[in-house]
Amino acid sequence: KHDHDHDHDHKHEHDKKEAGDKHDHKHHNHEPGHEGHNHAPGEACNHNARGVAALASSFALERQGEVIGQGALMNFLRSVATSVHEGHAKHLFRCKGVVAIKHNNKKRAFQMVQESYDEETLEDWAPGEPRISKVVVIGVELDRPYFEGLMDELMATQ
C-alpha cells in the first residue's frame, strides 16, 4: 500500500498492486474552480448559471375565488412573462399554478419557464371543494408586490 490523500472518493485496488507497479494520479488534478462537481474534460461548464441559481428565491400566492376568465389568465401570464423586461424581476426561472376559472368546473394548470408557458386542463373541482387559485413564482430579485397585484387583478373576487 502507499499513502496519499484524495480530494474525492473513488476506488483503487491498492491491495492487489504488484511490486513495481506505479499508480498514476494525474486524473486527480482539477482545473481551478472545478472542485465539487463533475463533467467530462472539455465539456462546457456554466459556473455563472450555478451562481445565479444560488440567489433564487420563491414565494406562493393564494387567493380564494375564481379567475375572471380565460382572457384574464392569458393577460396574467403575459405580464409574468415580461416581468424581467419591465424591471419587476432580475431573473424569472419559473412560475406555475392551478387556478379556478369562473363558470368552469375544471381546474386549470399552467407552468412557465422564463418567457415560455403552457396550460393544461385538469380534473373537476370536487363538490364543496373551495375554489382556491395558487401560484408559485421562482426567480431572482422578485418584486413581490407587483406579482401580488397581478394576482389580485386576475381574481373575480378579492
Coordinates of N, CA, C and O in Angstrom, one line a residue:
K1 N 0.8 -1.2 0.0 CA 0.0 0.0 0.0 C 0.9 1.2 0.0 O 2.0 1.2 0.5
H2 N 0.3 2.3 -0.5 CA 1.0 3.6 -0.4 C 0.1 4.6 0.2 O -1.1 4.5 0.2
D3 N 0.7 5.7 0.7 CA -0.1 6.7 1.4 C -0.1 8.0 0.6 O 0.9 8.4 0.1
H4 N -1.3 8.5 0.4 CA -1.6 9.8 -0.2 C -3.0 10.2 0.0 O -3.8 9.4 0.4
D5 N -3.3 11.4 -0.1 CA -4.6 12.0 0.1 C -5.3 12.2 -1.2 O -4.7 12.5 -2.2
H6 N -6.6 12.0 -1.1 CA -7.5 12.2 -2.3 C -8.5 13.3 -1.9 O -9.0 13.3 -0.8
D7 N -8.9 14.2 -2.9 CA -9.9 15.2 -2.6 C -11.3 14.6 -2.8 O -12.3 15.2 -2.4
H8 N -11.5 13.5 -3.5 CA -12.8 13.0 -3.8 C -12.7 11.5 -3.7 O -11.6 10.9 -3.8
D9 N -13.9 10.9 -3.6 CA -13.9 9.4 -3.4 C -13.9 8.7 -4.7 O -14.7 9.0 -5.6
H10 N -13.1 7.7 -4.8 CA -13.1 6.7 -5.9 C -12.3 5.5 -5.5 O -11.7 5.5 -4.5
K11 N -12.5 4.4 -6.2 CA -12.0 3.1 -5.8 C -10.7 2.8 -6.5 O -10.5 3.1 -7.7
H12 N -9.7 2.3 -5.7 CA -8.5 1.8 -6.3 C -8.3 0.4 -5.7 O -8.8 0.0 -4.7
E13 N -7.5 -0.4 -6.4 CA -7.3 -1.8 -6.0 C -5.8 -1.8 -5.4 O -5.0 -2.5 -5.9
H14 N -5.6 -1.1 -4.3 CA -4.3 -1.0 -3.7 C -3.8 -2.3 -3.2 O -2.6 -2.6 -3.3
D15 N -4.6 -3.1 -2.7 CA -4.2 -4.4 -2.1 C -3.7 -5.4 -3.2 O -3.0 -6.3 -2.9
K16 N -4.2 -5.3 -4.4 CA -3.8 -6.2 -5.4 C -2.6 -5.7 -6.3 O -2.3 -6.3 -7.2
K17 N -2.1 -4.6 -5.9 CA -1.0 -4.0 -6.6 C 0.3 -4.9 -6.6 O 0.7 -5.4 -5.5
E18 N 0.8 -5.1 -7.7 CA 2.0 -5.9 -7.8 C 3.3 -5.1 -7.6 O 3.2 -3.9 -7.8
A19 N 4.3 -5.7 -7.1 CA 5.6 -5.0 -6.9 C 6.0 -4.3 -8.1 O 6.0 -4.9 -9.2
G20 N 6.5 -3.0 -8.0 CA 7.0 -2.3 -9.1 C 5.9 -1.5 -9.9 O 6.3 -0.7 -10.8
D21 N 4.6 -1.8 -9.7 CA 3.6 -1.0 -10.4 C 3.6 0.4 -9.9 O 3.9 0.7 -8.7
K22 N 3.4 1.3 -10.8 CA 3.3 2.7 -10.5 C 1.8 3.1 -10.6 O 1.1 2.7 -11.5
H23 N 1.4 3.9 -9.7 CA 0.0 4.3 -9.6 C -0.1 5.8 -10.1 O 0.5 6.7 -9.5
D24 N -0.7 6.0 -11.2 CA -0.8 7.3 -11.8 C -2.0 8.1 -11.3 O -3.1 7.7 -11.3
H25 N -1.7 9.3 -10.7 CA -2.8 10.1 -10.1 C -3.1 11.4 -10.9 O -3.6 12.3 -10.4
K26 N -2.7 11.4 -12.2 CA -2.9 12.6 -13.0 C -4.4 12.9 -13.1 O -4.8 14.0 -13.3
H27 N -5.3 11.9 -13.0 CA -6.7 12.1 -13.1 C -7.3 12.9 -11.9 O -8.4 13.3 -11.9
H28 N -6.5 13.1 -10.9 CA -7.0 13.8 -9.7 C -6.9 15.3 -9.8 O -7.5 16.0 -9.1
N29 N -6.1 15.8 -10.8 CA -6.0 17.2 -10.9 C -7.2 17.8 -11.5 O -7.7 17.4 -12.5
H30 N -7.7 18.8 -10.9 CA -8.9 19.6 -11.4 C -8.4 21.0 -11.7 O -7.6 21.6 -11.0
E31 N -9.1 21.6 -12.7 CA -8.8 23.0 -13.0 C -9.4 23.8 -11.9 O -10.3 23.4 -11.2
P32 N -8.8 25.0 -11.6 CA -9.3 25.9 -10.6 C -10.8 26.1 -10.8 O -11.2 26.4 -11.9
G33 N -11.6 26.1 -9.7 CA -13.0 26.3 -9.8 C -13.8 25.2 -10.2 O -15.0 25.2 -10.3
H34 N -13.2 24.0 -10.5 CA -14.0 22.8 -10.9 C -14.1 21.8 -9.8 O -14.5 20.7 -10.0
E35 N -13.7 22.1 -8.6 CA -13.8 21.2 -7.5 C -15.3 21.1 -7.1 O -16.0 22.0 -7.2
G36 N -15.7 19.9 -6.7 CA -17.1 19.7 -6.2 C -18.1 19.4 -7.2 O -19.3 19.3 -6.9
H37 N -17.8 19.3 -8.5 CA -18.8 18.9 -9.5 C -18.1 18.2 -10.6 O -16.9 18.3 -10.8
N38 N -18.8 17.4 -11.3 CA -18.2 16.6 -12.3 C -18.7 16.9 -13.7 O -19.9 17.2 -13.9
H39 N -17.8 16.9 -14.7 CA -18.2 16.9 -16.1 C -16.9 16.4 -16.8 O -15.8 16.5 -16.3
A40 N -17.2 15.9 -18.0 CA -16.1 15.4 -18.8 C -15.1 16.5 -19.2 O -15.5 17.6 -19.3
P41 N -13.8 16.1 -19.4 CA -12.8 17.1 -19.8 C -13.3 17.8 -21.1 O -13.8 17.1 -22.0
G42 N -13.2 19.1 -21.2 CA -13.6 19.8 -22.3 C -15.1 20.1 -22.4 O -15.6 20.9 -23.3
E43 N -15.9 19.5 -21.6 CA -17.4 19.7 -21.6 C -17.7 21.1 -21.0 O -17.0 21.5 -20.1
A44 N -18.6 21.8 -21.6 CA -19.0 23.1 -21.1 C -19.4 23.1 -19.6 O -20.1 22.1 -19.2
C45 N -19.1 24.1 -18.9 CA -19.5 24.2 -17.5 C -19.9 25.6 -17.2 O -19.1 26.5 -17.3
N46 N -21.2 25.8 -17.0 CA -21.7 27.2 -16.8 C -21.7 27.5 -15.3 O -22.6 27.3 -14.6
H47 N -20.6 28.1 -14.8 CA -20.5 28.5 -13.4 C -21.4 29.7 -13.1 O -21.9 29.8 -12.0
N48 N -21.6 30.5 -14.1 CA -22.5 31.7 -13.9 C -23.9 31.3 -13.5 O -24.5 31.8 -12.6
A49 N -24.5 30.3 -14.3 CA -25.8 29.8 -14.0 C -26.0 29.3 -12.6 O -26.9 29.5 -11.9
R50 N -24.9 28.6 -12.2 CA -25.0 28.0 -10.8 C -25.0 29.1 -9.8 O -25.7 29.0 -8.8
G51 N -24.2 30.2 -10.1 CA -24.1 31.3 -9.2 C -25.5 32.1 -9.1 O -25.9 32.4 -8.0
V52 N -26.1 32.3 -10.2 CA -27.4 33.0 -10.3 C -28.4 32.2 -9.6 O -29.2 32.7 -8.8
A53 N -28.5 30.9 -9.8 CA -29.4 30.0 -9.1 C -29.3 30.0 -7.6 O -30.3 29.9 -6.9
A54 N -28.1 30.2 -7.1 CA -27.9 30.3 -5.7 C -28.6 31.6 -5.1 O -28.9 31.6 -3.9
L55 N -28.9 32.6 -5.9 CA -29.5 33.8 -5.5 C -31.0 33.7 -5.6 O -31.7 34.6 -5.2
A56 N -31.6 32.6 -6.1 CA -33.0 32.5 -6.3 C -33.8 32.5 -5.0 O -33.4 32.0 -4.0
S57 N -35.0 33.0 -5.2 CA -36.0 32.9 -4.1 C -37.3 32.6 -4.7 O -37.5 32.6 -5.9
S58 N -38.3 32.2 -3.9 CA -39.6 31.9 -4.4 C -40.7 32.3 -3.3 O -40.3 32.5 -2.2
F59 N -41.9 32.5 -3.8 CA -43.0 32.7 -2.9 C -44.2 32.1 -3.6 O -44.3 31.9 -4.8
A60 N -45.2 31.9 -2.7 CA -46.5 31.3 -3.2 C -47.6 32.4 -3.0 O -47.6 33.1 -2.0
L61 N -48.5 32.5 -4.0 CA -49.6 33.4 -3.9 C -50.9 32.5 -3.9 O -51.0 31.6 -4.7
E62 N -51.8 32.8 -3.0 CA -53.0 32.0 -2.9 C -54.2 33.0 -2.7 O -54.1 33.9 -1.9
R63 N -55.2 32.8 -3.5 CA -56.4 33.6 -3.4 C -57.7 32.7 -3.5 O -57.8 31.8 -4.3
Q64 N -58.6 33.0 -2.6 CA -59.9 32.3 -2.6 C -60.7 32.9 -3.7 O -60.6 34.2 -3.9
G65 N -61.4 32.1 -4.4 CA -62.3 32.7 -5.5 C -61.9 32.2 -6.9 O -61.1 31.2 -7.0
E66 N -62.4 32.8 -7.9 CA -62.2 32.4 -9.3 C -61.5 33.4 -10.1 O -61.7 34.6 -9.9
V67 N -60.8 33.0 -11.1 CA -60.2 33.9 -12.1 C -61.3 34.4 -12.9 O -62.3 33.7 -13.3
I68 N -61.3 35.7 -13.3 CA -62.3 36.4 -14.0 C -62.7 35.6 -15.3 O -63.8 35.4 -15.6
G69 N -61.7 35.1 -16.0 CA -61.9 34.3 -17.2 C -60.6 33.9 -17.9 O -59.5 34.3 -17.4
Q70 N -60.7 33.2 -19.0 CA -59.5 32.7 -19.7 C -58.7 33.9 -20.2 O -57.5 33.8 -20.1
G71 N -59.3 34.9 -20.7 CA -58.6 36.1 -21.1 C -57.8 36.7 -20.0 O -56.6 37.2 -20.3
A72 N -58.3 36.8 -18.8 CA -57.6 37.3 -17.7 C -56.4 36.5 -17.4 O -55.3 37.0 -17.0
L73 N -56.5 35.2 -17.5 CA -55.4 34.3 -17.2 C -54.3 34.5 -18.3 O -53.1 34.6 -17.9
M74 N -54.7 34.7 -19.5 CA -53.7 35.0 -20.6 C -52.9 36.3 -20.3 O -51.7 36.4 -20.5
N75 N -53.7 37.3 -19.9 CA -53.1 38.6 -19.6 C -52.1 38.5 -18.4 O -51.0 39.1 -18.4
F76 N -52.5 37.7 -17.4 CA -51.6 37.4 -16.2 C -50.3 36.8 -16.7 O -49.2 37.2 -16.3
L77 N -50.4 35.7 -17.5 CA -49.3 35.0 -18.0 C -48.3 35.9 -18.8 O -47.1 35.9 -18.7
R78 N -48.9 36.8 -19.7 CA -48.1 37.7 -20.5 C -47.4 38.7 -19.5 O -46.2 39.0 -19.8
S79 N -48.1 39.2 -18.5 CA -47.4 40.1 -17.6 C -46.3 39.5 -16.8 O -45.2 40.1 -16.6
V80 N -46.5 38.2 -16.4 CA -45.4 37.5 -15.7 C -44.3 37.3 -16.6 O -43.1 37.5 -16.3
A81 N -44.6 36.9 -17.9 CA -43.5 36.6 -18.8 C -42.7 37.8 -19.1 O -41.5 37.7 -19.4
T82 N -43.2 39.0 -19.1 CA -42.5 40.2 -19.4 C -42.0 40.9 -18.1 O -41.4 42.0 -18.2
S83 N -42.1 40.3 -17.0 CA -41.7 41.0 -15.7 C -40.3 41.3 -15.7 O -39.9 42.4 -15.1
V84 N -39.4 40.5 -16.3 CA -38.0 40.9 -16.3 C -37.7 42.1 -17.1 O -37.1 43.1 -16.7
H85 N -38.3 42.2 -18.3 CA -38.2 43.3 -19.2 C -38.8 44.6 -18.6 O -38.3 45.7 -18.9
E86 N -39.8 44.4 -17.8 CA -40.4 45.6 -17.1 C -39.8 46.0 -15.8 O -40.2 46.9 -15.2
G87 N -38.7 45.3 -15.4 CA -38.0 45.6 -14.2 C -38.5 45.1 -12.9 O -38.2 45.6 -11.8
H88 N -39.4 44.1 -13.0 CA -40.0 43.5 -11.8 C -39.4 42.3 -11.3 O -39.8 41.6 -10.3
A89 N -38.3 41.8 -12.0 CA -37.5 40.7 -11.6 C -36.2 40.7 -12.3 O -36.1 41.2 -13.5
K90 N -35.1 40.3 -11.6 CA -33.8 40.3 -12.3 C -33.8 39.1 -13.2 O -33.3 39.1 -14.4
H91 N -34.2 37.9 -12.7 CA -34.3 36.7 -13.5 C -35.7 36.0 -13.0 O -36.0 36.0 -11.9
L92 N -36.4 35.5 -14.0 CA -37.6 34.7 -13.7 C -37.3 33.3 -14.2 O -37.2 33.1 -15.4
F93 N -37.2 32.4 -13.3 CA -36.9 31.0 -13.7 C -38.1 30.2 -14.0 O -38.2 29.5 -15.0
R94 N -39.1 30.4 -13.1 CA -40.3 29.5 -13.3 C -41.5 30.2 -12.5 O -41.3 30.8 -11.5
C95 N -42.7 29.9 -13.1 CA -43.9 30.3 -12.4 C -44.9 29.2 -12.8 O -44.9 28.7 -13.9
K96 N -45.6 28.7 -11.8 CA -46.6 27.6 -12.0 C -47.8 27.8 -11.1 O -47.6 28.5 -10.1
G97 N -48.9 27.2 -11.5 CA -50.0 27.4 -10.7 C -51.2 26.6 -11.1 O -51.2 26.0 -12.2
V98 N -52.2 26.5 -10.3 CA -53.5 25.9 -10.5 C -54.6 27.0 -10.2 O -54.5 27.5 -9.1
V99 N -55.4 27.3 -11.1 CA -56.5 28.3 -10.9 C -57.9 27.8 -11.2 O -58.0 26.8 -11.9
A100 N -58.8 28.4 -10.5 CA -60.2 28.2 -10.8 C -60.7 29.3 -11.7 O -60.6 30.5 -11.4
I101 N -61.3 28.9 -12.8 CA -61.8 29.9 -13.8 C -63.3 30.0 -13.6 O -64.0 29.0 -13.6
K102 N -63.8 31.2 -13.6 CA -65.3 31.5 -13.4 C -66.1 30.8 -14.5 O -65.7 30.7 -15.7
H103 N -67.2 30.1 -14.1 CA -68.1 29.4 -15.0 C -67.4 28.2 -15.6 O -67.8 27.8 -16.7
N104 N -66.4 27.6 -15.0 CA -65.7 26.4 -15.5 C -65.5 25.5 -14.3 O -64.8 25.9 -13.3
N105 N -65.9 24.3 -14.4 CA -65.8 23.3 -13.3 C -64.5 22.6 -13.3 O -64.2 21.8 -12.5
K106 N -63.6 22.9 -14.3 CA -62.3 22.2 -14.4 C -61.2 23.0 -13.8 O -61.2 24.3 -14.0
K107 N -60.3 22.4 -13.2 CA -59.1 23.1 -12.7 C -58.2 23.4 -13.9 O -58.1 22.6 -14.8
R108 N -57.5 24.5 -13.9 CA -56.7 24.9 -15.0 C -55.3 25.1 -14.4 O -55.0 25.9 -13.5
A109 N -54.3 24.4 -15.0 CA -52.9 24.5 -14.5 C -52.1 25.2 -15.6 O -52.4 25.1 -16.8
F110 N -51.1 25.9 -15.2 CA -50.1 26.5 -16.1 C -48.7 26.3 -15.5 O -48.5 26.2 -14.3
Q111 N -47.7 26.3 -16.4 CA -46.4 26.3 -16.0 C -45.6 27.2 -17.0 O -45.9 27.2 -18.2
M112 N -44.7 28.0 -16.4 CA -43.9 28.9 -17.2 C -42.4 28.7 -16.9 O -42.0 28.6 -15.7
V113 N -41.6 28.6 -17.9 CA -40.1 28.6 -17.8 C -39.6 29.8 -18.6 O -39.8 29.9 -19.8
Q114 N -39.1 30.8 -17.8 CA -38.7 32.1 -18.4 C -39.9 32.7 -19.1 O -40.9 32.9 -18.5
E115 N -39.8 32.9 -20.4 CA -40.9 33.5 -21.1 C -41.9 32.5 -21.9 O -42.8 33.0 -22.5
S116 N -41.6 31.2 -21.8 CA -42.5 30.2 -22.4 C -43.4 29.6 -21.4 O -43.0 29.3 -20.3
Y117 N -44.7 29.5 -21.8 CA -45.6 28.9 -20.9 C -46.6 27.9 -21.6 O -46.7 28.0 -22.8
D118 N -47.2 27.1 -20.8 CA -48.1 26.1 -21.3 C -49.3 26.0 -20.3 O -49.1 26.2 -19.1
E119 N -50.4 25.6 -20.8 CA -51.6 25.5 -19.9 C -52.1 24.1 -20.1 O -51.9 23.4 -21.2
E120 N -52.9 23.6 -19.1 CA -53.5 22.3 -19.2 C -54.7 22.3 -18.3 O -54.8 22.8 -17.3
T121 N -55.8 21.6 -18.9 CA -57.0 21.4 -18.1 C -56.9 20.2 -17.3 O -56.5 19.1 -17.8
L122 N -57.2 20.3 -16.0 CA -57.1 19.2 -15.1 C -58.5 18.6 -14.7 O -59.5 19.0 -15.4
E123 N -58.6 17.9 -13.7 CA -59.9 17.3 -13.2 C -60.8 18.4 -12.7 O -60.5 19.5 -12.5
D124 N -62.1 17.9 -12.5 CA -63.1 18.8 -12.0 C -62.8 19.2 -10.5 O -62.2 18.4 -9.8
W125 N -63.3 20.3 -10.1 CA -63.3 20.7 -8.7 C -64.3 19.8 -8.0 O -65.4 19.5 -8.6
A126 N -63.9 19.2 -6.9 CA -64.8 18.3 -6.2 C -66.0 19.1 -5.6 O -65.8 20.3 -5.3
P127 N -67.2 18.5 -5.5 CA -68.3 19.2 -4.9 C -67.9 19.7 -3.5 O -67.4 19.0 -2.7
G128 N -68.1 21.0 -3.3 CA -67.8 21.6 -2.0 C -66.4 21.9 -1.8 O -66.0 22.5 -0.8
E129 N -65.5 21.6 -2.7 CA -64.1 21.9 -2.6 C -63.9 23.5 -2.8 O -64.4 24.0 -3.8
P130 N -63.2 24.1 -1.9 CA -63.0 25.6 -2.0 C -62.3 25.9 -3.3 O -61.3 25.2 -3.7
R131 N -62.8 26.9 -4.0 CA -62.1 27.4 -5.3 C -60.9 28.3 -4.9 O -61.1 29.5 -4.6
I132 N -59.8 27.7 -4.8 CA -58.6 28.4 -4.4 C -57.6 28.4 -5.5 O -57.2 27.3 -6.0
S133 N -57.1 29.5 -5.9 CA -56.1 29.6 -7.0 C -54.8 29.8 -6.4 O -54.6 30.7 -5.5
K134 N -53.8 29.1 -6.8 CA -52.4 29.1 -6.2 C -51.4 29.3 -7.3 O -51.5 28.7 -8.3
V135 N -50.4 30.2 -7.0 CA -49.4 30.4 -8.0 C -48.0 30.5 -7.2 O -48.0 31.0 -6.1
V136 N -47.0 29.9 -7.8 CA -45.7 29.9 -7.2 C -44.7 30.6 -8.2 O -44.8 30.3 -9.4
V137 N -43.9 31.6 -7.7 CA -43.0 32.3 -8.6 C -41.6 32.1 -8.1 O -41.3 32.2 -6.9
I138 N -40.7 31.7 -9.0 CA -39.3 31.4 -8.6 C -38.4 32.3 -9.5 O -38.5 32.3 -10.7
G139 N -37.5 33.0 -8.9 CA -36.6 33.9 -9.6 C -35.6 34.6 -8.7 O -35.4 34.2 -7.6
V140 N -35.0 35.7 -9.3 CA -34.0 36.5 -8.5 C -34.5 37.9 -8.5 O -34.9 38.4 -9.5
E141 N -34.4 38.5 -7.3 CA -34.9 39.9 -7.1 C -36.3 40.1 -7.6 O -36.5 41.0 -8.4
L142 N -37.2 39.3 -7.1 CA -38.6 39.4 -7.5 C -39.3 40.5 -6.8 O -39.1 40.7 -5.6
D143 N -40.1 41.3 -7.5 CA -40.9 42.4 -6.9 C -42.2 41.8 -6.5 O -43.2 41.8 -7.2
R144 N -42.2 41.3 -5.2 CA -43.4 40.5 -4.8 C -44.7 41.4 -4.8 O -45.7 40.9 -5.3
P145 N -44.7 42.7 -4.4 CA -45.9 43.5 -4.5 C -46.4 43.5 -5.9 O -47.7 43.5 -6.1
Y146 N -45.6 43.6 -6.9 CA -46.0 43.6 -8.3 C -46.8 42.3 -8.6 O -47.9 42.3 -9.2
F147 N -46.2 41.1 -8.3 CA -46.9 39.9 -8.5 C -48.1 39.7 -7.7 O -49.1 39.1 -8.2
E148 N -48.2 40.2 -6.5 CA -49.4 40.2 -5.7 C -50.5 41.0 -6.4 O -51.6 40.6 -6.5
G149 N -50.1 42.2 -7.0 CA -51.1 43.0 -7.7 C -51.6 42.3 -9.0 O -52.8 42.3 -9.2
L150 N -50.7 41.6 -9.7 CA -51.2 40.8 -10.8 C -52.2 39.7 -10.4 O -53.2 39.5 -11.1
M151 N -51.9 39.1 -9.3 CA -52.8 38.0 -8.8 C -54.2 38.6 -8.4 O -55.2 38.1 -8.7
D152 N -54.1 39.8 -7.8 CA -55.4 40.5 -7.4 C -56.2 40.8 -8.6 O -57.4 40.7 -8.6
E153 N -55.5 41.4 -9.7 CA -56.2 41.7 -10.9 C -56.8 40.5 -11.6 O -57.8 40.6 -12.3
L154 N -56.2 39.4 -11.4 CA -56.6 38.1 -12.0 C -57.9 37.6 -11.5 O -58.7 37.0 -12.2
M155 N -58.2 37.9 -10.2 CA -59.3 37.3 -9.5 C -60.6 38.0 -9.7 O -60.6 39.3 -9.7
A156 N -61.7 37.3 -9.8 CA -63.0 37.9 -10.0 C -63.5 38.4 -8.6 O -64.2 39.4 -8.6
T157 N -63.1 37.8 -7.5 CA -63.5 38.2 -6.2 C -62.2 38.5 -5.4 O -61.2 37.7 -5.5
Q158 N -62.1 39.5 -4.7 CA -60.9 39.9 -3.9 C -61.2 39.9 -2.4 O -62.3 40.2 -2.0

